[in-house]
Coordinates of C-alpha atoms in Angstrom, one line a residue:
X1 CA -30.9 71.9 72.1
X2 CA -32.1 68.7 70.6
X3 CA -35.6 69.5 71.6
X4 CA -35.4 72.9 69.8
X5 CA -34.1 71.2 66.6
X6 CA -36.9 68.7 66.6
X7 CA -39.5 71.4 67.2
X8 CA -38.1 73.4 64.3
X9 CA -38.1 70.5 61.9
X10 CA -41.5 69.1 62.5
X11 CA -44.9 69.9 61.1
X12 CA -48.4 68.6 61.2
X13 CA -49.5 66.8 58.1
X14 CA -52.9 67.0 56.4
X15 CA -54.0 63.9 58.1
X16 CA -52.9 65.1 61.5
X17 CA -49.7 63.1 61.6
X18 CA -46.4 64.6 62.6
X19 CA -43.7 64.8 59.9
X20 CA -40.0 65.1 60.9
X21 CA -38.5 67.1 58.0
X22 CA -35.0 66.7 59.2
X23 CA -35.2 62.9 59.2
X24 CA -36.6 62.8 55.7
X25 CA -33.7 64.8 54.4
X26 CA -31.2 62.6 56.3
X27 CA -32.7 59.5 54.8
X28 CA -32.6 60.9 51.2
X29 CA -28.8 61.7 51.6
X30 CA -28.0 58.1 52.5
X31 CA -29.9 56.8 49.4
X32 CA -27.9 59.0 47.2
X33 CA -24.7 57.7 48.7
X34 CA -25.7 54.1 48.1
X35 CA -26.5 54.9 44.5
X36 CA -23.2 56.6 44.0
X37 CA -21.3 53.7 45.6
X38 CA -23.1 51.2 43.3
X39 CA -22.3 53.2 40.3
X40 CA -18.6 53.4 41.3
X41 CA -18.5 49.6 41.7
X42 CA -20.0 49.0 38.3
X43 CA -17.7 51.6 36.7
X44 CA -14.7 49.9 38.2
X45 CA -15.8 46.5 36.9
X46 CA -16.4 47.8 33.4
X47 CA -13.1 49.6 33.5
X48 CA -11.3 46.4 34.4
X49 CA -13.1 44.5 31.6
X50 CA -12.4 47.2 29.1
X51 CA -8.8 47.3 30.0
X52 CA -8.5 43.6 29.7
X53 CA -10.2 43.6 26.3
X54 CA -7.8 46.3 25.1
X55 CA -4.8 44.3 26.4
X56 CA -6.0 41.1 24.7
X57 CA -6.5 43.1 21.5
X58 CA -2.8 43.6 21.3
X59 CA -1.8 40.0 22.1
X60 CA -1.2 37.1 19.7
X61 CA -4.3 34.8 19.8
X62 CA -3.9 31.7 21.9
X63 CA -4.5 28.9 19.4
X64 CA -4.6 26.2 22.0
X65 CA -3.7 22.9 20.3
X66 CA -2.6 24.7 17.2
X67 CA 0.6 24.4 15.2
X68 CA 3.9 24.7 16.8
X69 CA 6.6 26.9 15.2
X70 CA 8.3 23.9 13.6
X71 CA 5.2 23.2 11.5
X72 CA 6.0 26.1 9.2
X73 CA 9.7 26.1 9.7
X74 CA 11.8 26.1 6.5
X75 CA 14.0 23.4 5.2
X76 CA 16.9 23.7 2.8
X77 CA 16.6 22.6 -0.8
X78 CA 18.2 19.3 -1.6
X79 CA 19.9 19.3 -5.0
X80 CA 21.8 16.9 -7.1
X81 CA 25.5 17.4 -8.0
X82 CA 24.5 19.6 -10.9
X83 CA 22.1 21.8 -8.9
X84 CA 18.9 20.1 -10.1
X85 CA 16.3 20.4 -7.3
X86 CA 15.4 17.1 -5.7
X87 CA 13.4 18.5 -2.7
X88 CA 12.1 22.0 -1.9
X89 CA 9.5 23.8 0.2
X90 CA 6.3 25.1 -1.2
X91 CA 3.5 27.0 0.6
X92 CA 0.2 25.3 1.2
X93 CA -3.0 26.0 3.2
X94 CA -4.3 23.9 6.1
X95 CA -7.8 24.0 7.4
X96 CA -8.6 24.6 11.1
X97 CA -11.7 25.2 13.1
X98 CA -12.6 27.0 16.3
X99 CA -15.2 24.7 17.9
X100 CA -16.5 27.4 20.3
X101 CA -17.7 29.4 17.3
X102 CA -19.3 26.4 15.5
X103 CA -23.1 26.8 15.6
X104 CA -24.2 23.6 13.9
X105 CA -21.6 20.8 13.7
X106 CA -23.7 18.5 11.6
X107 CA -24.4 21.2 9.0
X108 CA -20.7 22.3 9.0
X109 CA -19.5 18.7 8.3
X110 CA -22.2 18.2 5.6
X111 CA -21.0 21.2 3.8
X112 CA -17.3 20.4 4.2
X113 CA -17.8 16.8 2.9
X114 CA -18.9 18.3 -0.5
X115 CA -15.3 19.5 -0.9
X116 CA -13.5 16.8 1.1
X117 CA -15.6 13.6 0.7
X118 CA -12.9 11.5 2.4
X119 CA -13.2 13.3 5.7
X120 CA -14.1 11.1 8.7
X121 CA -17.6 12.2 9.9
X122 CA -17.4 10.8 13.4
X123 CA -13.9 12.0 14.1
X124 CA -14.6 15.5 12.7
X125 CA -17.9 15.7 14.7
X126 CA -16.1 15.0 18.0
X127 CA -13.5 17.7 17.1
X128 CA -16.2 20.3 16.4
X129 CA -18.1 19.5 19.6
X130 CA -15.0 19.4 21.8
X131 CA -15.3 23.0 22.9
X132 CA -11.6 23.5 22.2
X133 CA -10.2 26.8 21.0
X134 CA -8.4 25.3 18.0
X135 CA -8.5 22.0 16.1
X136 CA -6.9 20.9 12.8
X137 CA -9.4 19.5 10.2
X138 CA -7.3 18.9 7.1
X139 CA -3.6 19.7 6.5
X140 CA -2.0 20.6 3.2
X141 CA -4.9 21.4 1.0
X142 CA -4.7 22.1 -2.7
X143 CA -5.4 25.6 -3.9
X144 CA -8.7 24.5 -5.4
X145 CA -9.8 22.8 -2.2
X146 CA -9.0 25.9 -0.2
X147 CA -11.0 28.1 -2.7
X148 CA -14.0 25.7 -2.6
X149 CA -14.1 25.6 1.2
X150 CA -13.9 29.4 1.4
X151 CA -17.0 29.6 -0.8
X152 CA -18.9 27.5 1.7
X153 CA -18.7 30.3 4.2
X154 CA -18.8 28.1 7.3
X155 CA -18.4 30.3 10.5
X156 CA -15.5 29.1 12.7
X157 CA -13.4 27.7 9.9
X158 CA -10.1 29.3 8.9
X159 CA -6.9 28.6 7.0
X160 CA -3.2 28.8 8.0
X161 CA -0.4 28.9 5.5
X162 CA 2.2 26.2 6.1
X163 CA 5.2 24.8 4.3
X164 CA 5.2 21.3 2.8
X165 CA 7.9 19.4 0.9
X166 CA 7.7 19.0 -2.9
X167 CA 9.8 16.4 -4.8
X168 CA 10.1 17.4 -8.5
X169 CA 11.7 14.0 -9.4
X170 CA 9.0 12.0 -7.8
X171 CA 9.8 8.2 -7.5
X172 CA 13.2 8.6 -9.3
X173 CA 15.2 9.3 -6.1
X174 CA 12.6 8.5 -3.4
X175 CA 14.8 6.2 -1.3
X176 CA 17.8 8.5 -1.3
X177 CA 16.1 11.9 -0.8
X178 CA 13.5 10.4 1.7
X179 CA 10.5 11.9 3.3
X180 CA 9.2 14.5 5.7
X181 CA 6.1 14.1 7.9
X182 CA 3.1 16.4 8.1
X183 CA 5.0 18.8 10.3
X184 CA 7.8 19.1 7.7
X185 CA 10.3 17.0 9.7
X186 CA 12.6 14.6 8.0
X187 CA 11.7 10.9 8.8
X188 CA 13.8 9.0 6.2
X189 CA 16.6 9.2 3.7
X190 CA 18.7 12.4 3.4
X191 CA 15.8 14.4 4.7
X192 CA 16.3 12.7 8.1
X193 CA 20.1 13.1 7.8
X194 CA 19.7 16.8 7.3
X195 CA 17.6 17.1 10.5
X196 CA 20.2 15.1 12.4
X197 CA 22.9 17.6 11.4
X198 CA 21.2 20.4 13.4
X199 CA 18.3 21.5 11.3
X200 CA 15.8 20.3 13.9
X201 CA 17.5 22.4 16.5
X202 CA 17.4 25.5 14.3
X203 CA 13.7 24.9 13.7
X204 CA 13.0 24.6 17.4
X205 CA 14.8 27.9 18.1
X206 CA 13.0 29.7 15.3
X207 CA 16.3 30.3 13.4
X208 CA 15.5 28.1 10.3
X209 CA 14.9 31.1 8.0
X210 CA 14.6 30.1 4.3
X211 CA 17.0 32.8 3.0
X212 CA 19.7 31.6 5.4
X213 CA 19.6 27.9 4.5
X214 CA 22.0 26.8 1.9
X215 CA 21.0 23.9 -0.4
X216 CA 22.3 20.5 0.5
X217 CA 24.2 19.2 -2.6
X218 CA 24.1 15.4 -3.0
X219 CA 26.6 13.3 -5.0
X220 CA 23.6 12.0 -7.1
X221 CA 23.5 12.9 -10.8
X222 CA 19.8 13.1 -11.6
X223 CA 20.4 12.1 -15.2
X224 CA 22.1 8.9 -14.2
X225 CA 19.6 8.3 -11.5
X226 CA 16.8 8.5 -14.0
X227 CA 18.4 5.9 -16.2
X228 CA 19.1 3.6 -13.3
X229 CA 15.5 3.8 -12.1
X230 CA 14.2 3.3 -15.6
X231 CA 16.3 0.2 -16.3
X232 CA 15.5 -1.6 -13.0
X233 CA 11.8 -0.7 -13.3
X234 CA 11.8 -2.2 -16.8
X235 CA 13.7 -5.3 -15.5
X236 CA 11.2 -5.8 -12.7
X237 CA 8.5 -6.1 -15.2
X238 CA 10.4 -8.0 -17.9
X239 CA 11.7 -10.7 -15.5
X240 CA 8.6 -10.7 -13.3
X241 CA 10.7 -10.3 -10.2
X242 CA 9.6 -9.2 -6.8
X243 CA 12.3 -6.6 -6.6
X244 CA 15.2 -5.1 -8.5
X245 CA 17.9 -2.5 -7.7
X246 CA 21.2 -0.9 -8.8
X247 CA 23.9 1.4 -7.7
X248 CA 26.5 3.4 -9.6
X249 CA 29.6 4.1 -7.6
X250 CA 32.6 6.3 -8.3
X251 CA 35.4 4.0 -7.2
X252 CA 37.9 6.9 -6.8
X253 CA 35.8 9.0 -4.4
X254 CA 33.2 6.6 -2.9
X255 CA 30.4 8.9 -4.2
X256 CA 27.1 7.2 -4.9
X257 CA 26.2 8.7 -8.3
X258 CA 22.9 6.9 -8.5
X259 CA 21.0 4.3 -6.5
X260 CA 17.5 3.0 -6.9
X261 CA 15.3 0.1 -5.8
X262 CA 11.9 -1.0 -7.0
X263 CA 9.1 -1.2 -6.1
X264 CA 9.4 2.3 -4.7
X265 CA 6.9 5.1 -4.0
X266 CA 6.1 8.7 -4.9
X267 CA 7.2 11.0 -2.0
X268 CA 4.6 13.5 -3.1
X269 CA 1.9 11.0 -2.3
X270 CA 3.5 8.3 -0.1
X271 CA 0.3 6.4 0.7
X272 CA 2.1 3.1 0.0
X273 CA 5.5 3.9 1.4
X274 CA 5.1 1.6 4.4
X275 CA 4.0 -1.5 2.4
X276 CA 6.1 -4.6 3.0
X277 CA 7.6 -4.7 -0.5
X278 CA 8.6 -1.0 -0.4
X279 CA 12.2 -1.6 0.8
X280 CA 15.4 0.1 -0.2
X281 CA 17.0 -3.3 -1.1
X282 CA 20.4 -1.7 -1.9
X283 CA 21.2 -0.5 1.6
X284 CA 18.5 -1.9 3.9
X285 CA 18.1 -5.4 2.4
X286 CA 20.3 -8.3 3.6
X287 CA 21.0 -11.1 1.1
X288 CA 23.3 -13.9 0.4
X289 CA 25.2 -12.6 -2.7
X290 CA 26.1 -15.9 -4.3
X291 CA 29.0 -16.1 -6.8
X292 CA 29.6 -12.3 -6.7
X293 CA 31.3 -13.1 -3.4
X294 CA 33.9 -15.1 -5.3
X295 CA 35.5 -11.7 -6.2
X296 CA 36.5 -11.5 -2.5
X297 CA 37.5 -15.1 -2.3
X298 CA 39.9 -14.9 -5.2
X299 CA 41.2 -11.5 -4.1
X300 CA 41.8 -13.0 -0.6
X301 CA 43.8 -15.9 -2.0
X302 CA 45.9 -13.6 -4.1
X303 CA 46.4 -11.0 -1.3
X304 CA 47.4 -13.7 1.2
X305 CA 50.5 -14.5 -0.9
X306 CA 49.6 -18.1 -0.7
X307 CA 48.2 -18.2 -4.3
X308 CA 49.1 -16.7 -7.7
X309 CA 47.5 -16.7 -11.1
X310 CA 49.4 -19.9 -11.7
X311 CA 48.0 -21.7 -8.7
X312 CA 45.9 -24.8 -9.3
X313 CA 43.0 -26.2 -7.4
X314 CA 41.5 -29.6 -7.5
X315 CA 37.8 -29.4 -8.6
X316 CA 37.6 -32.9 -10.0
X317 CA 35.2 -34.1 -7.4
X318 CA 32.8 -32.7 -4.8
X319 CA 34.0 -31.7 -1.3
X320 CA 32.3 -33.5 1.5
X321 CA 32.0 -32.1 5.0
X322 CA 30.0 -34.4 7.3
X323 CA 26.7 -35.0 5.6
X324 CA 27.1 -32.0 3.2
X325 CA 28.7 -32.0 -0.2
X326 CA 29.8 -29.0 -2.3
X327 CA 29.2 -29.3 -6.0
X328 CA 29.8 -27.2 -9.1
X329 CA 26.8 -26.0 -11.1
X330 CA 28.5 -26.7 -14.4
X331 CA 31.6 -28.6 -13.2
X332 CA 34.7 -29.2 -15.4
X333 CA 35.6 -32.2 -13.2
X334 CA 39.3 -31.4 -13.3
X335 CA 42.0 -29.4 -11.7
X336 CA 41.5 -25.6 -12.4
X337 CA 43.9 -22.7 -12.4
X338 CA 42.9 -19.7 -10.3
X339 CA 41.6 -17.7 -13.4
X340 CA 39.6 -20.8 -14.4
X341 CA 38.1 -21.0 -10.9
X342 CA 36.8 -17.5 -11.4
X343 CA 35.9 -17.9 -15.0
X344 CA 33.9 -21.1 -14.5
X345 CA 32.6 -19.9 -11.2
X346 CA 33.6 -23.1 -9.5
X347 CA 32.2 -23.5 -6.0
X348 CA 34.7 -26.3 -5.3
X349 CA 37.6 -24.2 -6.5
X350 CA 36.5 -21.2 -4.3
X351 CA 36.2 -23.5 -1.3
X352 CA 39.8 -24.7 -2.0
X353 CA 40.9 -21.1 -2.1
X354 CA 39.3 -20.4 1.3
X355 CA 40.9 -23.6 2.7
X356 CA 44.3 -22.3 1.6
X357 CA 43.9 -19.1 3.5
X358 CA 42.3 -20.6 6.6
X359 CA 39.1 -19.9 8.6
X360 CA 40.5 -16.9 10.6
X361 CA 42.2 -15.4 7.6
X362 CA 39.0 -15.7 5.6
X363 CA 36.9 -14.0 8.3
X364 CA 39.5 -11.2 8.8
X365 CA 39.6 -10.5 5.1
X366 CA 35.9 -10.0 4.8
X367 CA 35.8 -7.7 7.8
X368 CA 38.8 -5.8 6.4
X369 CA 36.7 -5.0 3.3
X370 CA 33.8 -3.9 5.5
X371 CA 31.5 -6.6 4.1
X372 CA 30.4 -7.9 7.5
X373 CA 30.3 -4.7 9.5
X374 CA 27.5 -2.1 9.5
X375 CA 28.3 0.4 6.8
X376 CA 28.9 4.0 7.8
X377 CA 27.3 6.5 5.5
X378 CA 24.8 9.4 5.6
X379 CA 21.7 7.4 4.6
X380 CA 19.9 6.3 7.8
X381 CA 18.5 3.1 6.3
X382 CA 21.4 0.7 6.5
X383 CA 21.1 -2.9 7.6
X384 CA 23.7 -4.7 9.7
X385 CA 25.2 -7.8 8.0
X386 CA 25.0 -11.2 9.5
X387 CA 27.5 -14.0 9.9
X388 CA 27.9 -17.2 11.9
X389 CA 28.8 -16.7 15.5
X390 CA 31.4 -19.4 15.2
X391 CA 33.0 -20.1 11.9
X392 CA 33.6 -23.8 11.2
X393 CA 35.3 -25.3 8.1
X394 CA 31.9 -25.8 6.4
X395 CA 31.0 -22.1 7.0
X396 CA 34.2 -21.0 5.4
X397 CA 33.6 -23.3 2.4
X398 CA 30.1 -22.0 1.7
X399 CA 30.9 -18.4 2.4
X400 CA 33.6 -18.7 -0.2
X401 CA 30.9 -18.9 -2.9
X402 CA 28.4 -16.6 -1.3
X403 CA 26.3 -18.7 1.0
X404 CA 26.1 -18.5 4.8
X405 CA 26.6 -14.7 5.3
X406 CA 24.2 -11.9 4.4
X407 CA 25.2 -8.3 3.5
X408 CA 23.7 -5.4 1.6
X409 CA 24.2 -4.9 -2.1
X410 CA 25.7 -1.5 -1.5
X411 CA 28.3 -2.9 0.9
X412 CA 29.2 -5.6 -1.6
X413 CA 29.6 -2.9 -4.3
X414 CA 31.9 -0.9 -2.0
X415 CA 34.0 -4.0 -1.3
X416 CA 34.4 -4.7 -5.0
X417 CA 35.3 -1.0 -5.6
X418 CA 38.3 -1.5 -3.3
X419 CA 39.5 -4.3 -5.6
X420 CA 39.3 -2.0 -8.6
X421 CA 40.6 1.4 -7.4
X422 CA 44.0 0.5 -6.2
X423 CA 43.1 -1.3 -3.1
X424 CA 41.4 1.4 -1.0
X425 CA 38.3 0.9 1.0
X426 CA 36.3 4.1 0.9
X427 CA 33.1 4.4 2.8
X428 CA 30.3 5.4 0.4
X429 CA 28.9 8.9 0.6
X430 CA 25.7 10.6 -0.7
X431 CA 27.4 14.0 -0.6
X432 CA 29.8 15.5 -3.0
X433 CA 33.4 14.5 -2.3
X434 CA 36.6 15.2 -4.0
X435 CA 39.2 12.5 -4.7
X436 CA 41.6 14.2 -2.4
X437 CA 39.0 14.2 0.5
X438 CA 38.3 10.6 -0.3
X439 CA 41.9 9.5 0.1
X440 CA 42.1 11.3 3.4
X441 CA 39.5 8.8 4.8
X442 CA 40.5 5.8 2.7
X443 CA 41.9 2.7 4.2
X444 CA 44.4 0.5 2.3
X445 CA 43.0 -3.1 2.3
X446 CA 44.7 -5.0 -0.5
X447 CA 47.9 -4.7 -2.4
X448 CA 48.5 -3.4 -6.0
X449 CA 49.3 -6.9 -7.3
X450 CA 45.9 -8.1 -6.0
X451 CA 44.1 -5.2 -7.7
X452 CA 46.0 -5.9 -10.9
X453 CA 44.9 -9.6 -10.7
X454 CA 41.3 -8.8 -10.0
X455 CA 41.1 -6.3 -13.0
X456 CA 42.4 -9.1 -15.2
X457 CA 39.8 -11.6 -13.8
X458 CA 36.9 -9.2 -14.4
X459 CA 38.1 -8.5 -17.9
X460 CA 38.6 -12.2 -18.6
X461 CA 35.0 -13.0 -17.4
X462 CA 33.6 -10.3 -19.7
X463 CA 35.4 -11.6 -22.7
X464 CA 34.9 -15.4 -22.1
X465 CA 32.6 -15.9 -19.2
X466 CA 29.3 -14.9 -17.6
X467 CA 29.8 -11.1 -17.8
X468 CA 29.5 -11.0 -21.6
X469 CA 26.0 -9.6 -21.5
X470 CA 27.2 -6.5 -19.8
X471 CA 29.9 -5.6 -22.4
X472 CA 29.5 -2.2 -24.1
X473 CA 31.7 -1.5 -27.1
X474 CA 34.3 1.2 -26.4
X475 CA 34.0 1.1 -22.6
X476 CA 36.0 -2.0 -21.7
X477 CA 33.6 -3.5 -19.1
X478 CA 34.5 -6.3 -16.8
X479 CA 32.5 -8.0 -14.1
X480 CA 31.2 -11.0 -12.2
X481 CA 27.7 -12.7 -11.9
X482 CA 26.1 -14.1 -8.8
X483 CA 23.2 -16.5 -8.8
X484 CA 22.2 -17.6 -5.3
X485 CA 19.3 -19.8 -4.2
X486 CA 16.9 -17.5 -2.4
X487 CA 16.4 -18.1 1.3
X488 CA 12.7 -18.5 2.2
X489 CA 11.7 -19.2 5.8
X490 CA 15.2 -20.3 6.6
X491 CA 15.5 -22.8 3.7
X492 CA 17.0 -22.6 0.3
X493 CA 14.5 -22.5 -2.6
X494 CA 15.1 -24.6 -5.6
X495 CA 12.8 -22.5 -7.7
X496 CA 13.8 -18.8 -6.9
X497 CA 17.1 -17.0 -7.0
X498 CA 18.6 -13.8 -5.8
X499 CA 20.8 -12.6 -8.6
X500 CA 23.6 -10.1 -8.6
X501 CA 26.0 -8.6 -11.1
X502 CA 29.0 -6.4 -10.5
X503 CA 30.6 -4.5 -13.4
X504 CA 33.5 -2.0 -13.5
X505 CA 34.6 0.2 -16.4
X506 CA 36.9 1.1 -18.1
X507 CA 39.0 -1.9 -17.0
X508 CA 42.4 -0.4 -17.8
X509 CA 41.7 2.2 -15.1
X510 CA 38.3 1.7 -13.5
X511 CA 36.4 4.9 -12.7
X512 CA 32.9 3.6 -12.0
X513 CA 31.3 0.4 -10.7
X514 CA 27.7 -0.8 -11.3
X515 CA 26.1 -3.3 -9.0
X516 CA 22.7 -4.7 -10.0
X517 CA 20.3 -7.1 -8.3
X518 CA 17.2 -9.1 -9.4
X519 CA 15.1 -10.6 -6.6
X520 CA 13.3 -13.8 -7.6
X521 CA 13.4 -13.2 -11.4
X522 CA 11.8 -15.5 -13.9
X523 CA 13.0 -16.3 -17.4
X524 CA 12.2 -13.5 -19.9
X525 CA 10.8 -16.0 -22.4
X526 CA 10.0 -19.7 -22.3
X527 CA 13.2 -21.8 -22.8
X528 CA 15.4 -19.0 -21.4
X529 CA 17.3 -19.1 -18.2
X530 CA 16.8 -17.2 -15.0
X531 CA 20.5 -17.0 -13.9
X532 CA 22.1 -13.6 -13.2
X533 CA 23.7 -13.2 -16.6
X534 CA 20.3 -13.2 -18.2
X535 CA 18.8 -10.4 -16.0
X536 CA 21.1 -8.6 -13.6
X537 CA 23.9 -8.6 -16.2
X538 CA 21.6 -7.3 -18.9
X539 CA 20.4 -4.4 -16.7
X540 CA 24.0 -3.5 -15.8
X541 CA 25.0 -3.4 -19.5
X542 CA 22.0 -1.2 -20.3
X543 CA 22.9 1.2 -17.5
X544 CA 26.5 1.5 -18.7
X545 CA 25.5 1.9 -22.3
X546 CA 23.1 4.8 -21.4
X547 CA 25.2 6.6 -18.8
X548 CA 28.9 6.2 -19.6
X549 CA 28.9 9.4 -21.7
X550 CA 27.0 11.3 -19.0
X551 CA 29.7 10.2 -16.5
X552 CA 32.4 11.7 -18.7
X553 CA 33.9 8.4 -19.7
X554 CA 35.2 8.6 -23.3
X555 CA 34.8 5.6 -25.5
X556 CA 38.0 4.0 -26.8
X557 CA 37.7 1.5 -29.7
X558 CA 41.4 1.1 -30.1
X559 CA 41.4 -1.9 -27.8
X560 CA 38.8 -3.9 -26.1
X561 CA 38.8 -6.2 -23.0
X562 CA 41.3 -8.6 -24.6
X563 CA 44.1 -6.1 -24.5
X564 CA 44.0 -6.1 -20.7
X565 CA 44.7 -9.9 -20.6
X566 CA 48.1 -9.8 -22.3
X567 CA 50.2 -9.6 -19.1
X568 CA 48.6 -12.9 -17.8
X569 CA 48.5 -15.0 -20.9

C-alpha cells in the first residue's frame, strides 16, 4: 500500500531527479501551521497590551511622590468675635514635573529660572534627572508666576491646584492665629489648636469638606487687637526696647480680647518667624515681674486675715539676710501703713508682709492664683513658670517684690484679674465665652474683702502713685507698675530693666484689665527715666484711651478715682 502511494506521488524532474509530490505538500502544511501559531501568539500579546492600556486609561494616574490628600484638604475660617476673617483658605497653583518626560533638564531649568530666579539649580537638576514619576518644583505660586511658566511651554511640567492659608490682618494677630505649613497643617497658635481638636483626623479621612466646616470664632476683637499692636509697636520704637507686649482681658469671663507681642511676623510671608527675637512674650516668655508682684503680696496679707488696711510695717531700715540686704528704691525710712507700702512700692514693706504670712502660706497663695503653675488655655505656646525648689526666708522676701520666680505676663494678668473680679480665678480663653460659662469653671481664690481692698489700692496708686500715667478721664483707671532689673546670663543687670504695668477699669466695678510689658526699654528723651511708669504705663493708658469705647465701657465724669477711696480714708 505504501509502495503504491509513493509510486503515485512521484515523478521525474527535468534534471532526472525524482520528486516526491506528497512530501512537498506535507511540508507546506506544517509551515502554514507554524505561521498561524506565530500569528496567534502575537495577537494574544497585543490583546493583553491593548487591554492593559484600556484599563489604565480609566484609572487615576499614579503620581508617585506627589501630594497626599491632606495637602489640598480644607480648613475652617478663623474669625474674630464680630465675624471678621482672621484666616481663610485660598486656591493657589503648585508646579510639578514628570522627570521621565523631561528631554533636556538643563534647558528646562534655564527657562524656569527666568520666572523663578531663586530656584536652586543643583537641587532642581537632581530632581529632573531622578527618573521619578512626579516631583514638586515650587509650591504656592502667584497667578502671574503660573501664567509665565505656562508660556514657557516646557514639556513634562504641570500645575496642581492646592489650598493655602491667607491671613487678612497680617502681623496684627500673628501670634494668636498662628501658622500652617506648606501642606496646610496647623503648626502654631490657634491654627495648631484647631488641628488638635480633630481637624487633622477629618483631613486624613477625606471628610474635611469646606462647606461642612464652620468658622472658629475667637474671643479676639480685631479692632482692639489693631490698637494694641499699634501701641506696642510704637512703644518698641519710641523706647528703643528689644521687645514689648500687651494683653486686654475681660475679667468677668477670662476672654482674651486682644494680645500682641513685638517683634512679630507676617504669617503670609513668615520668612523670619523662627528668628530668636520673634517670641510671643505674653504667653511663652518667662520673666521676673518686679513690683507688679506686690499686688499678690498685699492681697495675700489681706486675705490671710493677719493684716488690714490699718496694719503697719517697719520700713525704717534695710532687712539683712546673711550677706544680702533688702533696700527700698526711694525709701521713706519710716514705718508704713499697708496702703503706703503699696503706694510707695516698698520692697522692705512687701518683705514684711510676706514674713507675716510665712513661707508656706506665701508659696500656697501664689499657686492658688495660678501664678506658678503652667497655664491651661487653647494657645499651645505657653511656658511653665519657675520657682525655687526649696523656699527659704530670703526667697520669700525677694519673691514678695517680684524677684526670684519667673512667670508669663499673661498669667500675671490672670492672677491680677482674680483680685478685681470678685475673687475668682478664671483660666484665660481665646474662644468666645459667656459670663455664665466662665463662672462654671471659675475657682474662688480670695475673699470679697480682699477684692475690695485691692480695688482701693489700685485706685489710690492711680491717683497719687506710679499709675498716674495710665489715667484716662471718665474711665476710672487703677493699676500698679513693676520695674525689675533684667536677668542676663543669670545675673541682674544694673543698666536694663524688664518693665510691667497692670491696669483695671472702671475701678468701681472692673470689667477689663490691661497688662503691658517693655523689655529693656531706654528713656524716651535725655534726662527722662526708664522706669515702668514712663513706658509700660504710658502704653497701657493709650490702649485704654483708644479702646474703652470699643469695649462698650461708657465714660462717667461724675466721679473719678478719688471717689473710690472714701471708704478707706
